Short mmCIF file of C-alpha atoms in Angstrom, two decimals:
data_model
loop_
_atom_site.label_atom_id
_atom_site.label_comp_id
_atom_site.label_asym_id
_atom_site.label_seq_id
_atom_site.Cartn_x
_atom_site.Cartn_y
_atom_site.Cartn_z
CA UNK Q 1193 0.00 0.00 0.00
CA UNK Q 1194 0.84 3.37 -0.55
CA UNK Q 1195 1.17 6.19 2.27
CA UNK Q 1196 2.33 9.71 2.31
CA UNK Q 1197 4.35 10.79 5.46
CA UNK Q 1198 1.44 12.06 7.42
CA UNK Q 1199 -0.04 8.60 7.24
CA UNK Q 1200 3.13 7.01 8.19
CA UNK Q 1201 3.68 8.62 11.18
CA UNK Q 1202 -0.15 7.75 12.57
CA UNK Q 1203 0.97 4.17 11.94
CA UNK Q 1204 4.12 4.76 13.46
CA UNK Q 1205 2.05 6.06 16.46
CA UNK Q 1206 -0.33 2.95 16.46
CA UNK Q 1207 2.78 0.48 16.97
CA UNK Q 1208 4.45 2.38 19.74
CA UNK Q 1209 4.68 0.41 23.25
CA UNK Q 1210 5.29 2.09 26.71
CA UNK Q 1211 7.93 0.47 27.98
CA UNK Q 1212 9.58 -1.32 24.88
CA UNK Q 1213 12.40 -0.33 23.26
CA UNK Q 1214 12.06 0.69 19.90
CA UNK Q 1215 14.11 1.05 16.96
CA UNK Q 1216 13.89 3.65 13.92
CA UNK Q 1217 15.57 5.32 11.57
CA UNK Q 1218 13.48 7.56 10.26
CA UNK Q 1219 13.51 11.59 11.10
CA UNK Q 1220 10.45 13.64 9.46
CA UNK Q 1221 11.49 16.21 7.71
CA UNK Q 1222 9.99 18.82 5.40
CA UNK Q 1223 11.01 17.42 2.14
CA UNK Q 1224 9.62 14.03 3.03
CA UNK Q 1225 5.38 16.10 2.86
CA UNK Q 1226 5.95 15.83 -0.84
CA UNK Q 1227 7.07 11.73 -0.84
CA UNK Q 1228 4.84 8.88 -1.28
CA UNK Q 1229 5.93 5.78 0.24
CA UNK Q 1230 5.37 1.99 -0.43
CA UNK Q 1231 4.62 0.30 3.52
CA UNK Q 1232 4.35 -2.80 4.74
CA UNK Q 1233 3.61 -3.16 8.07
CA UNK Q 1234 3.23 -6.06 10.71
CA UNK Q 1235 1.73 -6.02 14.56
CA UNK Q 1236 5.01 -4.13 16.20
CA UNK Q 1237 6.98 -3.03 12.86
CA UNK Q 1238 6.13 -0.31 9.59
CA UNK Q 1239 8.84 -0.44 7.04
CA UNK Q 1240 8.59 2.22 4.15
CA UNK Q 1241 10.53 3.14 1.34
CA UNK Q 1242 10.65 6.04 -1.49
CA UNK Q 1243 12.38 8.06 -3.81
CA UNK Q 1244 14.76 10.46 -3.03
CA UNK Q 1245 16.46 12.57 -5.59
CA UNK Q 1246 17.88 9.73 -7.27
CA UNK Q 1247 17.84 6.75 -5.03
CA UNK Q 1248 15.19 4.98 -3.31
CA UNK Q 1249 15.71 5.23 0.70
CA UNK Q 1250 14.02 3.19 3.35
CA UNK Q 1251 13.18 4.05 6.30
CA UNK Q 1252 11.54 1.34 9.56
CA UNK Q 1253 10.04 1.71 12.73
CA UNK Q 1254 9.65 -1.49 15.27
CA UNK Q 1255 9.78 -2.52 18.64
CA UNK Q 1256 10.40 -6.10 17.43
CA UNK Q 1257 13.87 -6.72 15.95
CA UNK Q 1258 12.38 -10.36 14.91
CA UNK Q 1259 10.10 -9.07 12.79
CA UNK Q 1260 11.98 -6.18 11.58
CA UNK Q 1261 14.36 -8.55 9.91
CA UNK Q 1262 11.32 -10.28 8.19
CA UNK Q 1263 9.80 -7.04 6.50
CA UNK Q 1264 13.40 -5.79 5.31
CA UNK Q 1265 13.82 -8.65 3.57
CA UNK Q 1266 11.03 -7.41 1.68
CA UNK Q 1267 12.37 -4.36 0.62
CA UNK Q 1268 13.45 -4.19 -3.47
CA UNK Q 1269 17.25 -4.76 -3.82
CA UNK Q 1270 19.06 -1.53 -5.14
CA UNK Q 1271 17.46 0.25 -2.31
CA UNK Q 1272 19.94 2.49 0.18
CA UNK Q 1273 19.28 2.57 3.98
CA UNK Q 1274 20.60 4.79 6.61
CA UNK Q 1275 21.34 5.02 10.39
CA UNK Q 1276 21.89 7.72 12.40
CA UNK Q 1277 23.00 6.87 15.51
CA UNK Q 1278 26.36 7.69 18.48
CA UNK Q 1279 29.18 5.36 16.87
CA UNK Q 1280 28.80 1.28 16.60
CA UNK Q 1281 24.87 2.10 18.69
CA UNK Q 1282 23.26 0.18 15.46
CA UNK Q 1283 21.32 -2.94 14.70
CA UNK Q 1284 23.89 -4.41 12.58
CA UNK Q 1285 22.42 -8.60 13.06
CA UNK Q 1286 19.09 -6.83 12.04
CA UNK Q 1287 19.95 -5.18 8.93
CA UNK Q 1288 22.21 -7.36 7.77
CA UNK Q 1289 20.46 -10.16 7.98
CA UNK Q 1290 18.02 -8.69 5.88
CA UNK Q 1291 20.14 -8.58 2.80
CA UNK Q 1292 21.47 -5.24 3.08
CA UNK Q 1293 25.20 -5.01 2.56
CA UNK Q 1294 27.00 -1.87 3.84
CA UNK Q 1295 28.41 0.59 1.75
CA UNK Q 1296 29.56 3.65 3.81
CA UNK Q 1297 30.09 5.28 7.49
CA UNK Q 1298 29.91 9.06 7.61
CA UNK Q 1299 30.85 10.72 10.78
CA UNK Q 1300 29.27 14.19 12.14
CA UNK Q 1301 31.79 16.44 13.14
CA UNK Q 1302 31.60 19.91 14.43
CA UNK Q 1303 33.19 23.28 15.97
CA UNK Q 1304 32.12 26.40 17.38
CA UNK Q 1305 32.36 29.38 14.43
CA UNK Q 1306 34.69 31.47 16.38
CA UNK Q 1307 37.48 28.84 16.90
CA UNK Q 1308 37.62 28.62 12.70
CA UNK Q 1309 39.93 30.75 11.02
CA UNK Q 1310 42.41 32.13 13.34
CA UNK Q 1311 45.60 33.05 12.46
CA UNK Q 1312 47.40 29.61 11.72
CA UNK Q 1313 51.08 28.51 12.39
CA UNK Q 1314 52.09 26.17 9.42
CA UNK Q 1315 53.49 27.56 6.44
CA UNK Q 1316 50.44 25.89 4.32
CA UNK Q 1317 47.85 26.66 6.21
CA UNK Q 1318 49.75 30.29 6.27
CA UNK Q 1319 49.88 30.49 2.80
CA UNK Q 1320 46.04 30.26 1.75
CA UNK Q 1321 45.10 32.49 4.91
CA UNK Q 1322 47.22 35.36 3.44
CA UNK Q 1323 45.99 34.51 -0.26
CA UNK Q 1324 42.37 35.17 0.93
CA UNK Q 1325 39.91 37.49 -0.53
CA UNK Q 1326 36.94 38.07 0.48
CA UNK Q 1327 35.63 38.50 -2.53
CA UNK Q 1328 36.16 35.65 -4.68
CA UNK Q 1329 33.27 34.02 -6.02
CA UNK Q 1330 29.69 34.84 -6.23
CA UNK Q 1331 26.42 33.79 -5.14
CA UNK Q 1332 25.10 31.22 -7.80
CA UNK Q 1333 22.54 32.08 -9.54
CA UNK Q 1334 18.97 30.31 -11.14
CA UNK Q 1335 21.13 30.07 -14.84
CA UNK Q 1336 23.75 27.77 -12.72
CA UNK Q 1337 20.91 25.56 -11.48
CA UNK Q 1338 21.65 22.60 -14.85
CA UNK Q 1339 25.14 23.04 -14.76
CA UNK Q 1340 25.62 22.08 -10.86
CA UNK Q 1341 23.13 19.20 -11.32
CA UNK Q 1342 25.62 18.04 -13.98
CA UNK Q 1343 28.65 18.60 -11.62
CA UNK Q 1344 26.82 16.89 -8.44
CA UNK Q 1345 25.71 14.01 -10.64
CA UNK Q 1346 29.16 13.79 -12.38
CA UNK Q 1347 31.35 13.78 -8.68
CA UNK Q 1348 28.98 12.52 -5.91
CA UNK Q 1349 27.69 9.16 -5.35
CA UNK Q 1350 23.48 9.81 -4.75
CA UNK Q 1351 23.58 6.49 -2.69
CA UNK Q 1352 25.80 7.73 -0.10
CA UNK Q 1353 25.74 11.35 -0.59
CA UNK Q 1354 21.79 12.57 -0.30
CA UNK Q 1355 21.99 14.74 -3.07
CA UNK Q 1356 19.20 17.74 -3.16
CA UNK Q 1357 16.80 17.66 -6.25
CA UNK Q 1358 16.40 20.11 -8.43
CA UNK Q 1359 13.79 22.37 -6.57
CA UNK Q 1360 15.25 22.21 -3.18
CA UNK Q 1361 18.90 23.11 -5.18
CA UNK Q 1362 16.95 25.74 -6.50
CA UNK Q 1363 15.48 26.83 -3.65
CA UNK Q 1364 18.80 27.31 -2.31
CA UNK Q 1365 19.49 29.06 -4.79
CA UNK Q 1366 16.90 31.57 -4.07
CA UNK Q 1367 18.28 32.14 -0.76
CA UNK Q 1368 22.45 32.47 -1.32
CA UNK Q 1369 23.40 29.53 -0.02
CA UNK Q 1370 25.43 28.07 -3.33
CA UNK Q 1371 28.59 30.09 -3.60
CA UNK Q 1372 30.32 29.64 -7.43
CA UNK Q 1373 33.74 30.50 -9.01
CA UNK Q 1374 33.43 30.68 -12.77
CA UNK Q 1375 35.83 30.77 -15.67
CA UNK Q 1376 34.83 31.70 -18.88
CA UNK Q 1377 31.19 31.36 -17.72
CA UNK Q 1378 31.91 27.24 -16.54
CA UNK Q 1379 32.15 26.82 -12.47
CA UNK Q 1380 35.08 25.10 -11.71
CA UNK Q 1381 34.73 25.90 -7.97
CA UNK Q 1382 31.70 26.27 -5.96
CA UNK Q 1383 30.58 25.77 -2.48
CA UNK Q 1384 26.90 24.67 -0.94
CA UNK Q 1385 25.82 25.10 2.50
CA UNK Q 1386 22.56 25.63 4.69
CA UNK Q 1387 21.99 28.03 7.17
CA UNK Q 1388 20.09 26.65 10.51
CA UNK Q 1389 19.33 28.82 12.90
CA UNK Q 1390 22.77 29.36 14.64
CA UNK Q 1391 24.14 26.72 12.62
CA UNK Q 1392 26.22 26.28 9.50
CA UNK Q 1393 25.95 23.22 7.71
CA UNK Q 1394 28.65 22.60 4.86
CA UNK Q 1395 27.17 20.47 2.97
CA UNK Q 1396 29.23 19.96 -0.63
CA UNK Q 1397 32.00 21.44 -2.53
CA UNK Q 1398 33.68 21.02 -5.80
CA UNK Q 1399 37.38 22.68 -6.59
CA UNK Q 1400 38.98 22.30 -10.36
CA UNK Q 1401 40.56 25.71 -9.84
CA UNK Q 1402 43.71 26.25 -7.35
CA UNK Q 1403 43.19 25.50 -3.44
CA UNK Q 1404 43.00 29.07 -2.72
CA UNK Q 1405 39.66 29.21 -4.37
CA UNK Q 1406 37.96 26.83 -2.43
CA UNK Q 1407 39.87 28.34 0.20
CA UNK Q 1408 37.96 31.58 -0.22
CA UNK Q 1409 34.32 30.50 -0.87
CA UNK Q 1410 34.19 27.96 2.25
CA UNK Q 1411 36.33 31.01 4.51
CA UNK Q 1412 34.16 33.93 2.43
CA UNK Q 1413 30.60 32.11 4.15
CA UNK Q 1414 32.05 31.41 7.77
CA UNK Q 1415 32.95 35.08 7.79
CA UNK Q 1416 29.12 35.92 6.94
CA UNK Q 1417 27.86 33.60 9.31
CA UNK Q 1418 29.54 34.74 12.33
CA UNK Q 1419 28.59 38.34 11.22
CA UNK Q 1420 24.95 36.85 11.24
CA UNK Q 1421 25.23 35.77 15.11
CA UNK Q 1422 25.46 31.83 13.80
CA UNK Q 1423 27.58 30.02 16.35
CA UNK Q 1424 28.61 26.72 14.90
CA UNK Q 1425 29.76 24.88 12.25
CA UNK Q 1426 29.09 21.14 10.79
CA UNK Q 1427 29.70 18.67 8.24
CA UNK Q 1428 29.51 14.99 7.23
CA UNK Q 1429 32.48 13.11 6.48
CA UNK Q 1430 32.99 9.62 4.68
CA UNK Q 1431 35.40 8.01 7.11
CA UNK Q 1432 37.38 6.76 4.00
CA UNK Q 1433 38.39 10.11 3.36
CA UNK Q 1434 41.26 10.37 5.46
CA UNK Q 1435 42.63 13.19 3.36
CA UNK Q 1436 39.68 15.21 4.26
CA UNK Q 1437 39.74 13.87 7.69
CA UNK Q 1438 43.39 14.83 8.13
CA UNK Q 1439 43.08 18.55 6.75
CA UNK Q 1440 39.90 19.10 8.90
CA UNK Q 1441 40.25 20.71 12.34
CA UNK Q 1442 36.40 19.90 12.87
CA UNK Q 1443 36.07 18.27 16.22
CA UNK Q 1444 34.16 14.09 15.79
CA UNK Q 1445 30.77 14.12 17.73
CA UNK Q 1446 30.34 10.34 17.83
CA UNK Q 1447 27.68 9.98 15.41
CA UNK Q 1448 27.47 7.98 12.68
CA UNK Q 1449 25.78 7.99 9.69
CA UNK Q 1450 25.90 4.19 8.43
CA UNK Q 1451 24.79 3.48 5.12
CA UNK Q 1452 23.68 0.14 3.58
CA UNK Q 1453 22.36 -1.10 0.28
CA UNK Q 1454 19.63 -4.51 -0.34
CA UNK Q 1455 21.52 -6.80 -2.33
CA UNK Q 1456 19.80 -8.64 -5.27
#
């Protein structure tokens, strides 16, 4: 059967126990109103899935791990699964047992704005804070819309990655929050981020120009959001990116984002 979210979550509501331990991956959130999602559901378990962007996702709520296996293993193969959780907190025998086969382990990490960007010691580091300028760059702008969804389908992985579709891209769009660093009218830099309240959320970024331009559009929006009163900063990190993981001074908040795919 077929459910949008609002539905969903009264089922959700109808299997919750007081005093059972439940287990759940999925986290309403605005995008998911416009989704319609395929649900099974048994006497202490829903399990739902839908498209998103460019990958089916599913998403489970139960309070009995027996049966959750059973209803995953009715899930189509190809689809992608996530769970957010504090580090190794996950039901691996569940899930896996189920036929889905991990594929990736991001990890949340996190500083406070006004530790970012101080004067730095190393030569390196030295060298791309004296290279900055402030005004590298500019806000992208509804014309760079088809050429970013090129570049985001052409370097990111959708499975692993949660790419944005095209009107929530746009939408960004709309309010400055895609930075871009053109030559001869193609972006070979750019920079995408969300503001939330008080915090900054990098979310992607793309360099085929020097470091320093990167450099610039990443350091060119922390400036702005500490002159808007926003307080920290965060990003998700695929922990087989130790050359990212090495270069960032972003402190790890022991959560996980574990990723798995059905197999055929």
């Amino acid at each position: 059967m077929h459910m949008n979210s609002r539905d969903v979550m009264s089922e959700i509501t109808k299997r919750k126990k007081p005093g059972v331990q439940s287990v759940s991956n999925f986290f309403p959130n605005p995008a998911m109103d416009q989704m319609t999602f395929e649900v099974i559901t048994g006497n202490s378990t829903i399990v739902f899935w839908g498209n998103d962007s460019l990958v089916t996702r599913a998403y489970f709520y139960s309070c009995d791990k027996k049966e959750l296996t059973q209803l995953l293993q009715k899930v189509p193969a190809g689809t992608i699964l996530d769970y957010i959780c504090k580090a190794g907190q996950f039901p691996r025998e569940e899930i896996e047992n189920s036929g889905f086969h991990p594929i990736a382990s991001y990890c949340k990490r996190q500083l406070p704005l006004n530790e970012l960007d101080k004067e730095p010691e190393s030569k390196r580091e030295r060298l791309l804070y004296d290279m900055y300028n402030p005004d590298c760059g500019n806000y992208a702008s509804i014309e760079d819309l088809m050429p970013l969804q090129d570049l985001f389908a052409k370097v990111f992985d959708p499975r692993v990655d949660h790419l944005y579709p095209k009107e929530e891209l746009q939408y960004m769009i709309k309010k400055n929050e895609v930075l871009v660093y053109k030559v001869n009218d193609r972006i070979e830099s750019f920079y995408v981020f969300k503001r939330e309240g008080k915090r900054l959320y990098s979310a992607f970024s793309y360099n085929n120009a020097t470091a320093d331009i990167l450099y610039n559009l990443e350091r060119r929006e922390r400036d702005n959001a500490r002159k808007l009163g926003m307080k920290i900063m965060y990003a998700w990190f695929n922990e087989e990116n130790h050359k990212a993981l090495r270069r960032t001074i972003l402190a790890d908040t022991n959560i996980r984002d574990y990723i798995f795919t059905k197999q055929e």
